[in-house]
Coordinates of C-alpha atoms in Angstrom, one line a residue:
Chain M
M11 CA 10.8 -40.7 -21.9
N12 CA 10.9 -39.5 -18.2
P13 CA 10.5 -35.9 -18.7
R14 CA 13.1 -34.7 -16.3
R15 CA 15.6 -36.1 -17.9
D16 CA 15.2 -34.4 -21.2
P17 CA 18.5 -33.8 -22.7
V18 CA 17.8 -31.9 -25.5
T19 CA 15.3 -29.2 -23.3
H20 CA 18.9 -28.9 -20.9
V21 CA 21.1 -28.4 -24.1
V22 CA 19.0 -25.6 -24.8
L23 CA 18.3 -23.7 -21.4
L24 CA 22.0 -24.3 -20.6
F25 CA 23.1 -22.8 -24.2
G26 CA 20.9 -19.8 -23.4
A27 CA 22.1 -19.5 -19.7
V28 CA 25.4 -19.2 -21.0
L29 CA 24.5 -16.5 -23.9
F30 CA 23.7 -14.7 -20.8
V31 CA 26.3 -15.3 -18.2
A32 CA 29.2 -15.4 -20.2
P33 CA 29.7 -11.7 -20.9
L34 CA 29.3 -11.1 -16.9
W35 CA 31.7 -13.9 -16.2
L36 CA 34.2 -12.3 -18.9
A37 CA 33.5 -8.9 -16.9
L38 CA 34.1 -10.8 -13.4
V39 CA 37.3 -12.5 -14.6
G40 CA 38.6 -9.5 -16.9
S41 CA 38.2 -7.1 -13.4
T42 CA 41.2 -9.5 -11.6
Q43 CA 43.2 -9.6 -15.0
D44 CA 46.3 -7.6 -16.0
P45 CA 45.3 -4.6 -17.8
A46 CA 48.0 -4.3 -20.0
A47 CA 47.6 -8.0 -20.9
I48 CA 43.9 -7.2 -22.1
A49 CA 45.1 -4.4 -23.9
R50 CA 47.2 -6.8 -26.0
G51 CA 44.4 -8.6 -26.5
D52 CA 44.7 -11.8 -24.1
L53 CA 41.8 -11.1 -22.0
S54 CA 41.2 -14.8 -20.5
L55 CA 38.4 -17.1 -19.8
L56 CA 40.2 -17.8 -15.9
P57 CA 40.5 -15.7 -13.3
G58 CA 43.9 -13.7 -13.8
H59 CA 46.5 -13.0 -10.6
E60 CA 45.8 -9.1 -10.0
G61 CA 43.0 -10.3 -7.3
F62 CA 41.1 -7.1 -6.6
S63 CA 43.5 -4.3 -7.1
A64 CA 41.7 -2.6 -10.4
Y65 CA 38.2 -2.5 -7.2
A66 CA 40.7 -0.8 -5.2
R67 CA 42.0 1.7 -8.2
V68 CA 38.5 2.3 -8.9
L69 CA 36.9 2.6 -5.7
A70 CA 39.8 5.4 -5.2
G71 CA 38.2 7.6 -7.9
P72 CA 35.2 8.9 -8.9
V73 CA 33.0 5.9 -9.3
P74 CA 32.0 5.6 -5.5
R75 CA 30.2 9.1 -5.9
M76 CA 28.9 8.0 -9.3
L77 CA 27.2 4.9 -7.7
L78 CA 25.9 7.1 -4.8
I79 CA 24.4 9.3 -7.4
S80 CA 22.5 6.3 -9.4
L81 CA 21.8 4.7 -6.0
G82 CA 19.7 8.4 -4.8
M83 CA 18.4 8.8 -8.5
A84 CA 17.0 5.2 -8.9
L85 CA 15.6 5.3 -5.4
A86 CA 14.2 8.7 -5.7
I87 CA 12.5 7.9 -9.1
A88 CA 10.9 4.8 -7.8
I89 CA 9.7 6.2 -4.5
G90 CA 8.6 9.3 -6.1
K91 CA 6.8 7.7 -8.8
I92 CA 5.1 4.9 -6.2
V93 CA 3.7 8.7 -4.0
I94 CA 2.1 10.3 -6.6
S95 CA 0.8 7.5 -8.2
V96 CA -0.9 5.8 -5.0
L97 CA -2.1 9.3 -4.4
S98 CA -3.4 10.3 -7.8
A99 CA -5.2 6.9 -8.3
Y100 CA -6.6 7.2 -4.9
A101 CA -7.8 10.3 -5.5
V102 CA -9.4 9.6 -9.3
V103 CA -10.7 6.0 -7.5
F104 CA -12.3 7.3 -4.3
F105 CA -13.5 10.7 -4.8
R106 CA -15.5 12.5 -7.3
F107 CA -14.4 16.0 -8.2
P108 CA -14.9 18.2 -11.1
G109 CA -11.8 17.9 -13.8
R110 CA -11.6 13.9 -12.8
K111 CA -11.8 12.5 -16.2
L112 CA -9.7 15.5 -17.7
A113 CA -7.1 15.1 -14.8
F114 CA -7.5 10.9 -15.9
W115 CA -6.7 11.6 -19.7
L116 CA -3.9 14.4 -18.9
I117 CA -2.2 12.0 -17.1
F118 CA -3.1 9.0 -19.0
I119 CA -1.2 10.9 -22.3
T120 CA 2.0 10.7 -20.5
L121 CA 1.8 7.3 -21.0
M122 CA 2.4 8.1 -25.0
L123 CA 5.2 10.4 -24.8
P124 CA 8.3 8.8 -23.5
V125 CA 11.5 11.2 -22.6
E126 CA 13.1 10.1 -25.9
V127 CA 10.5 11.8 -28.3
R128 CA 11.0 15.3 -26.8
I129 CA 14.0 15.2 -25.1
I130 CA 15.2 18.6 -27.2
P131 CA 12.1 20.6 -25.9
T132 CA 12.0 19.3 -22.3
Y133 CA 15.7 20.3 -21.9
S134 CA 14.4 24.0 -22.6
V135 CA 11.6 24.0 -20.2
M136 CA 14.6 22.4 -17.7
A137 CA 16.7 25.2 -18.4
G138 CA 13.8 27.7 -17.9
L139 CA 13.1 26.3 -14.2
G140 CA 16.7 26.4 -13.3
L141 CA 17.2 22.0 -13.2
I142 CA 19.8 21.8 -15.6
N143 CA 23.0 20.3 -13.5
T144 CA 21.1 19.6 -10.1
F145 CA 20.4 16.4 -8.7
T146 CA 16.7 17.2 -8.6
G147 CA 16.9 17.6 -12.4
L148 CA 17.9 14.0 -12.5
W149 CA 15.0 12.5 -11.5
L150 CA 11.9 15.1 -11.0
P151 CA 11.0 15.3 -14.5
L152 CA 11.3 11.2 -14.5
I153 CA 8.7 10.4 -11.4
A154 CA 5.2 11.2 -13.5
S155 CA 3.9 8.0 -14.2
A156 CA 0.8 6.9 -16.1
T157 CA 1.8 3.3 -15.6
A158 CA 1.8 3.4 -12.0
T159 CA -1.1 5.3 -11.8
L160 CA -3.2 2.8 -14.0
L161 CA -2.2 0.1 -12.1
F162 CA -2.9 1.6 -8.5
R163 CA -6.4 2.3 -9.9
Q164 CA -6.8 -1.1 -11.2
V165 CA -5.5 -2.3 -7.8
F166 CA -8.0 0.4 -6.1
V167 CA -11.1 0.0 -8.1
A168 CA -10.6 -3.9 -7.0
I169 CA -11.3 -3.1 -3.0
P170 CA -14.8 -3.9 -2.3
D171 CA -17.3 -1.4 -1.2
E172 CA -17.9 -3.2 2.2
L173 CA -14.6 -2.4 3.2
V174 CA -15.1 1.4 2.6
E175 CA -18.1 1.5 4.3
A176 CA -17.1 -0.4 7.2
A177 CA -14.1 2.4 7.2
R178 CA -16.6 5.3 7.6
M179 CA -18.7 3.7 10.2
D180 CA -15.5 3.7 12.2
G181 CA -14.9 7.2 11.8
A182 CA -12.4 6.8 9.6
G183 CA -11.6 9.9 7.3
P184 CA -10.0 9.2 3.5
L185 CA -6.4 9.8 4.4
R186 CA -7.1 7.1 7.3
F187 CA -8.5 4.6 5.3
L188 CA -5.7 5.1 2.5
W189 CA -3.0 4.5 5.5
D190 CA -4.5 1.8 7.3
V191 CA -6.4 0.0 4.7
V192 CA -5.1 0.6 0.9
L193 CA -1.6 0.9 1.2
P194 CA -1.5 -2.7 3.2
V195 CA -3.6 -4.1 0.5
S196 CA -1.6 -2.6 -2.4
A197 CA 1.9 -4.0 -0.4
A198 CA 2.2 -6.5 -3.0
N199 CA 1.8 -4.4 -6.0
I200 CA 4.2 -1.8 -4.1
A201 CA 7.2 -4.3 -4.0
A202 CA 6.9 -5.4 -7.4
L203 CA 6.5 -1.8 -9.1
F204 CA 9.1 -0.6 -6.8
V205 CA 11.6 -3.2 -8.5
I206 CA 10.2 -2.5 -11.6
L207 CA 11.1 1.6 -10.8
F208 CA 14.5 0.9 -9.4
I209 CA 16.0 -0.4 -12.1
Y210 CA 14.4 1.6 -14.6
G211 CA 15.9 4.4 -12.6
W212 CA 19.5 3.4 -12.0
N213 CA 19.6 2.2 -16.0
Q214 CA 18.9 5.7 -17.4
Y215 CA 21.2 7.3 -19.8
L216 CA 19.7 9.4 -22.3
W217 CA 17.9 11.9 -19.8
P218 CA 21.5 12.1 -17.4
L219 CA 23.3 12.7 -20.1
L220 CA 21.1 15.4 -21.5
V221 CA 20.6 17.1 -18.0
A222 CA 23.4 16.6 -16.2
T223 CA 26.7 18.0 -18.0
N224 CA 28.3 18.2 -15.0
P225 CA 30.7 15.3 -14.1
K226 CA 30.4 15.5 -10.5
L227 CA 26.2 14.3 -11.6
D228 CA 27.7 11.4 -13.8
T229 CA 25.6 8.0 -12.7
I230 CA 27.5 4.7 -13.0
V231 CA 26.2 4.1 -16.6
I232 CA 27.1 7.3 -17.9
G233 CA 30.6 7.1 -16.1
I234 CA 31.1 3.9 -17.6
V235 CA 29.9 4.5 -21.3
K236 CA 32.7 7.6 -21.0
M237 CA 35.1 5.2 -19.9
V238 CA 34.9 3.1 -23.0
A239 CA 34.3 6.1 -25.2
V240 CA 38.0 6.6 -24.7
E241 CA 39.3 3.3 -26.7
T242 CA 43.2 4.0 -26.2
E243 CA 45.1 3.6 -23.1
T244 CA 42.1 2.2 -21.7
D245 CA 42.3 0.7 -18.3
W246 CA 39.8 -2.5 -18.9
S247 CA 40.4 -4.1 -15.7
A248 CA 38.9 -0.7 -14.3
V249 CA 36.2 -1.1 -17.0
M250 CA 35.4 -4.1 -16.2
A251 CA 35.4 -3.6 -12.3
T252 CA 33.3 -0.2 -13.0
A253 CA 30.9 -2.7 -14.9
I254 CA 30.5 -5.3 -11.8
L255 CA 29.9 -2.9 -9.4
A256 CA 27.4 -1.1 -11.7
L257 CA 25.4 -4.8 -12.3
L258 CA 25.9 -5.6 -8.6
P259 CA 22.6 -3.5 -7.2
P260 CA 20.1 -3.8 -9.8
V261 CA 20.9 -7.7 -10.2
V262 CA 20.8 -8.0 -6.3
V263 CA 17.3 -6.4 -6.6
V264 CA 16.0 -8.5 -9.2
L265 CA 17.1 -11.7 -7.8
L266 CA 16.0 -11.1 -4.3
M267 CA 12.2 -9.9 -5.2
Q268 CA 12.2 -12.3 -8.4
R269 CA 9.0 -13.7 -7.6
W270 CA 7.0 -10.7 -7.0
F271 CA 8.6 -8.6 -9.6
V272 CA 7.9 -11.2 -12.2
A273 CA 4.5 -11.5 -11.4
G274 CA 4.1 -8.2 -11.0
L275 CA 5.3 -7.1 -14.3
T276 CA 3.4 -9.9 -16.0
E277 CA 0.2 -8.3 -14.5
S278 CA 0.7 -4.6 -14.6
E279 CA 1.2 -5.1 -18.3
K280 CA -2.1 -6.3 -18.5
Chain L
M17 CA -16.2 0.8 -13.0
E18 CA -17.6 3.1 -10.9
R19 CA -17.8 2.6 -7.4
R20 CA -20.8 3.1 -5.0
T21 CA -19.0 4.2 -1.9
I22 CA -16.8 7.3 -2.0
F23 CA -15.6 10.0 0.2
G24 CA -17.2 13.5 0.0
H25 CA -14.1 15.9 0.3
R26 CA -13.8 18.3 -2.5
L27 CA -10.7 20.0 -2.0
L28 CA -8.5 17.0 -0.9
P29 CA -8.8 14.5 -4.3
V30 CA -7.6 17.7 -6.0
A31 CA -4.6 18.2 -3.6
L32 CA -3.8 14.5 -4.0
V33 CA -3.9 14.6 -8.1
A34 CA -1.9 18.3 -8.3
P35 CA 1.7 16.7 -7.6
Q36 CA 1.1 14.3 -10.8
F37 CA -0.8 16.6 -12.6
L38 CA 1.6 19.2 -12.7
L39 CA 4.5 17.0 -13.5
T40 CA 2.8 15.9 -16.6
L41 CA 1.9 19.6 -17.4
V42 CA 5.2 20.9 -17.1
F43 CA 7.1 18.5 -18.1
F44 CA 5.3 16.4 -20.8
L45 CA 2.6 18.5 -22.3
W46 CA 4.2 22.1 -22.0
P47 CA 7.8 20.6 -23.9
A48 CA 5.0 18.6 -26.1
C49 CA 3.6 21.6 -27.4
E50 CA 6.7 23.3 -27.7
A51 CA 8.2 20.5 -29.4
V52 CA 4.8 20.8 -32.1
W53 CA 5.4 25.3 -32.0
T54 CA 9.4 24.7 -33.0
S55 CA 8.7 22.4 -35.9
L56 CA 6.5 24.8 -37.4
T57 CA 9.1 27.8 -36.7
R58 CA 12.2 29.0 -38.5
Q59 CA 15.3 30.2 -36.1
D60 CA 18.3 31.8 -37.1
P61 CA 21.4 30.0 -36.1
F62 CA 22.1 32.4 -32.8
G63 CA 18.2 31.0 -31.7
L64 CA 17.2 35.0 -31.7
H65 CA 14.8 35.4 -34.1
S66 CA 12.0 32.7 -34.9
Q67 CA 9.4 33.0 -37.4
F68 CA 6.6 30.9 -38.6
A69 CA 7.4 28.3 -41.4
G70 CA 4.4 26.1 -41.7
F71 CA 5.5 22.9 -42.8
D72 CA 8.6 23.7 -44.0
N73 CA 10.6 22.2 -41.3
F74 CA 8.8 18.6 -42.3
V75 CA 8.9 19.3 -46.1
E76 CA 12.9 19.7 -45.7
L77 CA 12.8 16.2 -43.5
F78 CA 11.1 14.2 -46.0
T79 CA 13.0 15.9 -48.9
D80 CA 16.0 14.7 -47.1
S81 CA 17.5 11.6 -48.5
L82 CA 19.5 11.6 -45.2
Y83 CA 16.5 11.5 -43.1
R84 CA 15.0 8.8 -45.3
D85 CA 17.8 6.6 -45.2
S86 CA 17.7 7.0 -41.4
I87 CA 13.8 5.8 -41.5
G88 CA 14.6 2.6 -43.7
R89 CA 17.5 1.7 -41.1
T90 CA 15.4 2.2 -38.1
V91 CA 12.9 0.1 -39.7
F92 CA 15.3 -2.8 -40.7
F93 CA 17.0 -2.2 -37.2
M94 CA 13.6 -2.5 -35.2
I95 CA 12.6 -5.5 -37.0
A96 CA 15.5 -6.8 -36.5
V97 CA 16.0 -6.6 -33.3
S98 CA 12.6 -7.6 -32.3
A99 CA 12.4 -10.7 -34.5
L100 CA 16.0 -11.9 -33.0
S101 CA 14.5 -11.5 -29.6
M102 CA 11.4 -12.6 -29.4
S103 CA 12.2 -15.8 -31.4
S104 CA 14.9 -16.7 -29.0
A105 CA 12.8 -15.5 -26.0
L106 CA 10.1 -18.0 -27.1
L107 CA 12.4 -20.6 -27.8
L108 CA 13.6 -20.3 -24.1
A109 CA 10.5 -20.1 -22.8
V110 CA 8.9 -23.0 -24.5
F111 CA 12.2 -25.4 -23.0
A112 CA 11.8 -23.6 -19.2
D113 CA 7.8 -24.1 -19.4
R114 CA 8.8 -28.0 -19.2
E115 CA 8.9 -30.4 -16.1
I116 CA 12.5 -30.6 -15.9
R117 CA 15.0 -30.7 -13.4
G118 CA 16.9 -27.6 -11.8
R119 CA 14.0 -25.6 -14.1
M120 CA 14.0 -22.9 -11.1
T121 CA 17.7 -22.1 -11.4
Y122 CA 17.4 -22.0 -15.6
R123 CA 14.6 -19.2 -14.9
T124 CA 16.5 -17.3 -12.7
L125 CA 19.6 -17.2 -15.1
L126 CA 17.3 -16.2 -18.0
I127 CA 15.6 -13.6 -16.1
W128 CA 18.2 -11.8 -14.3
P129 CA 19.9 -10.0 -17.4
Y130 CA 16.3 -7.7 -16.6
A131 CA 18.5 -5.8 -14.4
I132 CA 20.8 -4.7 -17.1
A133 CA 21.0 -1.2 -18.9
P134 CA 20.7 -0.9 -22.6
A135 CA 24.1 1.3 -21.9
M136 CA 25.8 -1.7 -19.7
A137 CA 24.8 -3.9 -22.3
A138 CA 27.0 -2.4 -25.1
V139 CA 29.9 -2.6 -22.5
L140 CA 29.2 -6.1 -21.7
W141 CA 29.6 -6.9 -25.8
I142 CA 32.2 -4.3 -26.0
L143 CA 34.2 -7.4 -24.0
L144 CA 33.0 -9.8 -26.8
L145 CA 33.4 -8.1 -29.7
Q146 CA 36.1 -5.6 -29.5
P147 CA 38.4 -5.9 -32.2
R148 CA 41.8 -5.4 -30.0
I149 CA 40.4 -6.7 -27.1
G150 CA 37.5 -8.4 -26.9
L151 CA 37.4 -12.4 -26.5
I152 CA 36.0 -13.0 -29.9
G153 CA 36.9 -10.0 -31.9
V154 CA 40.6 -10.5 -31.6
L155 CA 39.7 -14.4 -32.2
L156 CA 38.2 -13.4 -35.6
N157 CA 41.0 -11.3 -36.3
R158 CA 43.9 -13.5 -35.5
H159 CA 42.0 -16.0 -37.5
G160 CA 42.0 -14.0 -41.0
V161 CA 38.6 -12.5 -40.6
S162 CA 38.9 -8.3 -40.6
W163 CA 36.4 -7.6 -38.2
D164 CA 36.3 -3.8 -36.9
Y165 CA 32.5 -2.5 -36.1
H166 CA 34.5 0.6 -36.0
L167 CA 34.9 0.7 -39.8
N168 CA 32.9 -1.9 -41.5
D169 CA 28.9 -0.7 -42.0
R170 CA 27.4 -4.0 -41.8
Q171 CA 29.5 -5.5 -39.1
A172 CA 28.6 -2.1 -36.8
M173 CA 25.0 -2.8 -37.8
L174 CA 25.3 -6.6 -36.9
V175 CA 26.8 -5.7 -33.3
V176 CA 24.4 -3.1 -32.5
V177 CA 21.3 -5.6 -33.4
L178 CA 23.0 -8.5 -31.5
A179 CA 23.2 -6.4 -28.5
C180 CA 20.1 -4.9 -28.6
A181 CA 18.2 -8.1 -29.0
W182 CA 20.1 -9.8 -26.3
K183 CA 19.0 -7.1 -24.2
Q184 CA 15.3 -7.3 -24.4
V185 CA 15.3 -11.2 -24.7
S186 CA 15.2 -12.0 -20.4
Y187 CA 11.9 -8.9 -20.7
N188 CA 10.5 -11.1 -23.7
F189 CA 11.1 -14.4 -22.0
I190 CA 9.3 -13.4 -18.5
F191 CA 6.6 -12.8 -20.7
F192 CA 6.0 -15.3 -23.1
L193 CA 6.7 -17.9 -19.7
A194 CA 3.8 -16.4 -18.1
G195 CA 1.9 -16.5 -21.2
L196 CA 2.4 -20.6 -21.8
Q197 CA 2.0 -21.0 -18.2
S198 CA -1.8 -19.4 -18.5
V199 CA -2.2 -21.6 -21.3
P200 CA -5.0 -24.5 -19.6
R201 CA -3.0 -27.8 -18.9
S202 CA -6.3 -29.8 -20.2
V203 CA -6.1 -28.0 -23.5
L204 CA -2.8 -29.6 -24.2
E205 CA -3.9 -33.1 -22.5
A206 CA -6.9 -33.1 -25.0
A207 CA -4.6 -32.5 -27.9
R208 CA -1.8 -35.0 -26.6
M209 CA -4.9 -37.9 -26.8
D210 CA -5.5 -36.7 -30.1
G211 CA -2.5 -37.4 -31.0
A212 CA -1.0 -33.7 -31.7
R213 CA 2.9 -33.9 -30.8
G214 CA 5.8 -31.5 -30.2
W215 CA 6.0 -28.9 -33.0
H216 CA 2.0 -29.7 -34.6
R217 CA 1.1 -29.5 -31.0
F218 CA 3.0 -26.1 -30.4
R219 CA 1.5 -24.4 -34.0
T220 CA -1.8 -25.4 -33.8
I221 CA -2.6 -25.0 -29.9
T222 CA 0.1 -23.2 -27.7
F223 CA 1.0 -20.5 -30.7
P224 CA -2.3 -19.1 -30.9
L225 CA -3.4 -18.7 -27.7
L226 CA -0.6 -17.2 -27.1
A227 CA -1.1 -14.6 -30.2
P228 CA -1.9 -11.5 -27.2
T229 CA 1.1 -12.1 -25.5
T230 CA 3.3 -12.1 -28.9
F231 CA 1.3 -9.3 -29.8
F232 CA 1.7 -7.4 -26.8
L233 CA 5.3 -8.1 -26.9
I234 CA 5.8 -6.9 -31.1
V235 CA 4.6 -3.2 -30.2
V236 CA 6.6 -3.1 -26.7
N237 CA 9.6 -4.7 -28.7
L238 CA 9.2 -2.0 -31.4
V239 CA 9.1 0.8 -29.0
Y240 CA 12.0 -0.5 -27.4
A241 CA 14.2 -1.1 -30.4
A242 CA 13.4 2.3 -31.5
F243 CA 13.9 4.3 -28.1
D244 CA 15.3 2.4 -25.6
T245 CA 18.2 1.2 -27.9
F246 CA 19.5 4.7 -27.7
G247 CA 22.4 3.8 -24.7
T248 CA 23.4 0.8 -26.5
I249 CA 24.2 2.6 -30.0
Q250 CA 25.7 5.3 -28.3
A251 CA 27.9 3.1 -26.2
L252 CA 28.7 0.6 -28.9
T253 CA 29.4 3.2 -32.1
Q254 CA 28.1 6.4 -31.8
G255 CA 25.5 5.9 -34.8
G256 CA 28.5 5.1 -37.0
P257 CA 30.6 4.4 -38.6
G258 CA 29.6 7.5 -40.7
K259 CA 25.5 6.8 -40.4
A260 CA 25.8 2.9 -40.5
T261 CA 23.8 2.6 -37.0
E262 CA 22.3 5.9 -37.1
T263 CA 18.7 5.2 -35.9
L264 CA 16.2 8.1 -36.0
M265 CA 16.7 8.4 -31.9
V266 CA 20.4 8.9 -32.9
K267 CA 19.6 11.5 -35.2
V268 CA 17.5 13.5 -32.9
Y269 CA 20.3 13.3 -30.5
R270 CA 22.7 13.8 -33.1
D271 CA 21.0 16.8 -34.8
G272 CA 19.8 18.5 -31.8
V273 CA 22.1 18.3 -28.9
V274 CA 25.5 17.9 -31.1
N275 CA 24.8 20.1 -33.9
L276 CA 21.7 22.3 -32.3
D277 CA 19.7 22.5 -35.6
I278 CA 16.7 22.7 -33.4
G279 CA 14.1 23.5 -35.8
S280 CA 14.8 20.0 -37.6
S281 CA 15.3 18.0 -34.1
S282 CA 12.1 19.5 -33.1
A283 CA 10.6 18.3 -36.7
Q284 CA 12.0 14.8 -36.0
S285 CA 10.8 14.7 -32.3
V286 CA 7.7 15.5 -33.7
V287 CA 7.7 12.8 -36.4
L288 CA 8.7 10.4 -33.2
M289 CA 5.8 11.3 -31.5
I290 CA 3.2 10.6 -34.2
G291 CA 4.9 7.4 -34.2
V292 CA 4.9 6.2 -30.7
I293 CA 1.0 7.0 -30.4
A294 CA 0.3 5.4 -33.6
L295 CA 2.1 2.0 -32.1
T296 CA 0.4 2.9 -28.7
A297 CA -3.1 3.5 -30.7
L298 CA -2.7 0.4 -32.2
Q299 CA -1.7 -1.6 -29.0
F300 CA -5.4 -0.1 -27.3
R301 CA -7.3 -0.9 -30.4
F302 CA -6.2 -5.1 -30.8
L303 CA -5.3 -5.6 -26.6
G304 CA -7.4 -2.7 -25.2
R305 CA -4.6 -2.3 -22.8
G306 CA -1.7 0.1 -21.8
G307 CA 0.9 0.6 -19.4
R308 CA 4.4 -0.3 -20.5
R309 CA 6.9 2.7 -20.6
E310 CA 9.0 2.2 -17.9
S311 CA 8.8 -1.4 -17.5
A312 CA 10.0 -1.8 -21.4
A313 CA 12.9 0.7 -20.6

C-alpha cells in the first residue's frame, strides 16, 4: 500500500483535528450570531448575520483592559522567570560560593510546591506584604522557577571550558561573558521557554482569582468565567467573541513558534 | 557535573542567586511552613487566638466521611482524565507519526490546543454541552435524553472528565510524538523483516520503547488532573451539583476561601503537598528527571 494514501490514518487524524477545531469554530461562528437565538438554543454551525457587532460590544466594555492585564501578567511572568532563572543558573554553574548547594536545593524545592497546594498560606503572606489587589501581586510570586533554573543549568554546563578560558584570556569579566557568550548560545532555549511561560502566565486562573478581587484587575480568563457563571440572560455571542479574543494571543504565539517550542518542551522535560 | 573553569568572585554570585532565592523563601518556604504550622493549631472563628492542637485537624479530616469521599472522587477523576487523555493522544501520535500527505498540518491542528487555558477549555465545552444553549446539549434534550450536568451527578462528572482530558491531549500528543520519533527506524525495519506487523509490532517493539515517555506522562497527567483542572471544574460546575465534582483541590478552595475554615484547609493543603512530593519523588526515582510544573500548567 502506498503509505502516502493511507485512508485509515487520514480518518483518524481528521477525526482528531475536528475534535479540537470544532469548539473553536463554534465559538467563532457563534460570535457572529444573534445572542437571542443562541439563548433559545438555536446555535448554528454556520456564520450568522450579526457580523462583528459582538466584538464591537465586547471591546466597548472591560475586555480591552482585561486583555491588557493578561498580556502584562503573561509578559512579566515569562520575562521575570527567564531573567531570574538565567542569573541563578549562571551563578550556580560558573561560580563557587558558600551556600551554593543549599541555594540550589532550596530553589529546587519550589518544584515540589505548586501554587495550588499552598493557596491559603500564600494568601496570608501576600496580605502581609500588601500585595493583595495589586498588579505586582499578580506576577511577582509566580516568577520563582525551578524548572527554568534547571533547564538553564543544563544548557550552561554544556558550554565548553575552552570558551570560558578564551573569554578570560580576552579579559572578559563574568557579566560580559554572560552577555556576549552565554545568552547568544542559549537563545533557542530562551525562545522556547518564553512560549511555554507566556502561555503559563496567560492561562493562570486560581492565582488571580485569589489575589485580585478588584474587578479592575480581572484577567481575561477570570473575566470570561465570570461571564458564563451568570447563566441567565447571558449575552452568548459576546461570550464567544471574548473567548476568541482570549484565545488569540496564546494560540498565535504557539503557532508562530511551534517548532522551537515543541523542541524546547520535550527537551526541558528530560 | 563540575566545571574546571570558574570565575573567582564571591559576592557577585550571591547577588545573582539572590532574587530567585528570596522569592523562593518568601513565596514558597514561608507559606509552606505556615501551612504546616496552621494545620497543627486550632483557631477561633475570628482568627484572634490559636493554640497548638497536634494532629487534631488531620484526625478530624480523615474521620470526616465527606473528605474521604472527596479523596475517592479525586482518585477516580485523576485516573479517568489521565487514561482518556493519554490513550487518545497516543492513538493520534501513532497515526501522526506515519508518512502521509499533510502530516505537518495535522500535527499543527493537534498541537495548537496547548495554548488553551484550563478555564477556557470549560468555556468551549459549555458551547457544546450546556443543556439550553450548547450544540449537543440542546440536541440531546430535544431527542428525549434528559441532559443537564447542573442537576445530574454522573453527567457532571462526565463533562468535567471530558473537558479536562480534552485540554491535556495536545500536551501528551507532543510528548508521544517526540517519543515515537526517537524510536530508531532500524529497529522498526528489523521488526518488519521478522514479519512483525501492525498491532503486534506496536505492542512488542514500539510501546516498550515508549515506556519512559509513558511513565513520565502518567505522573504529569496525575498532577495535572489533581491541580491544574481547578479552573475547568470551577467554570463548568463549581464542584457541583452538591459535591459531585468536588475534587480535593476544589474542596481546599471551598473550605479555605469560601468558608474560611483555615485549620482544616491548611491540613488539606499539607495533605496535598505530601501528595505532590510523593508523586515528584516517584518520578525522580524511576526517571531521574524533573521539571514539569510550568509546562504542565
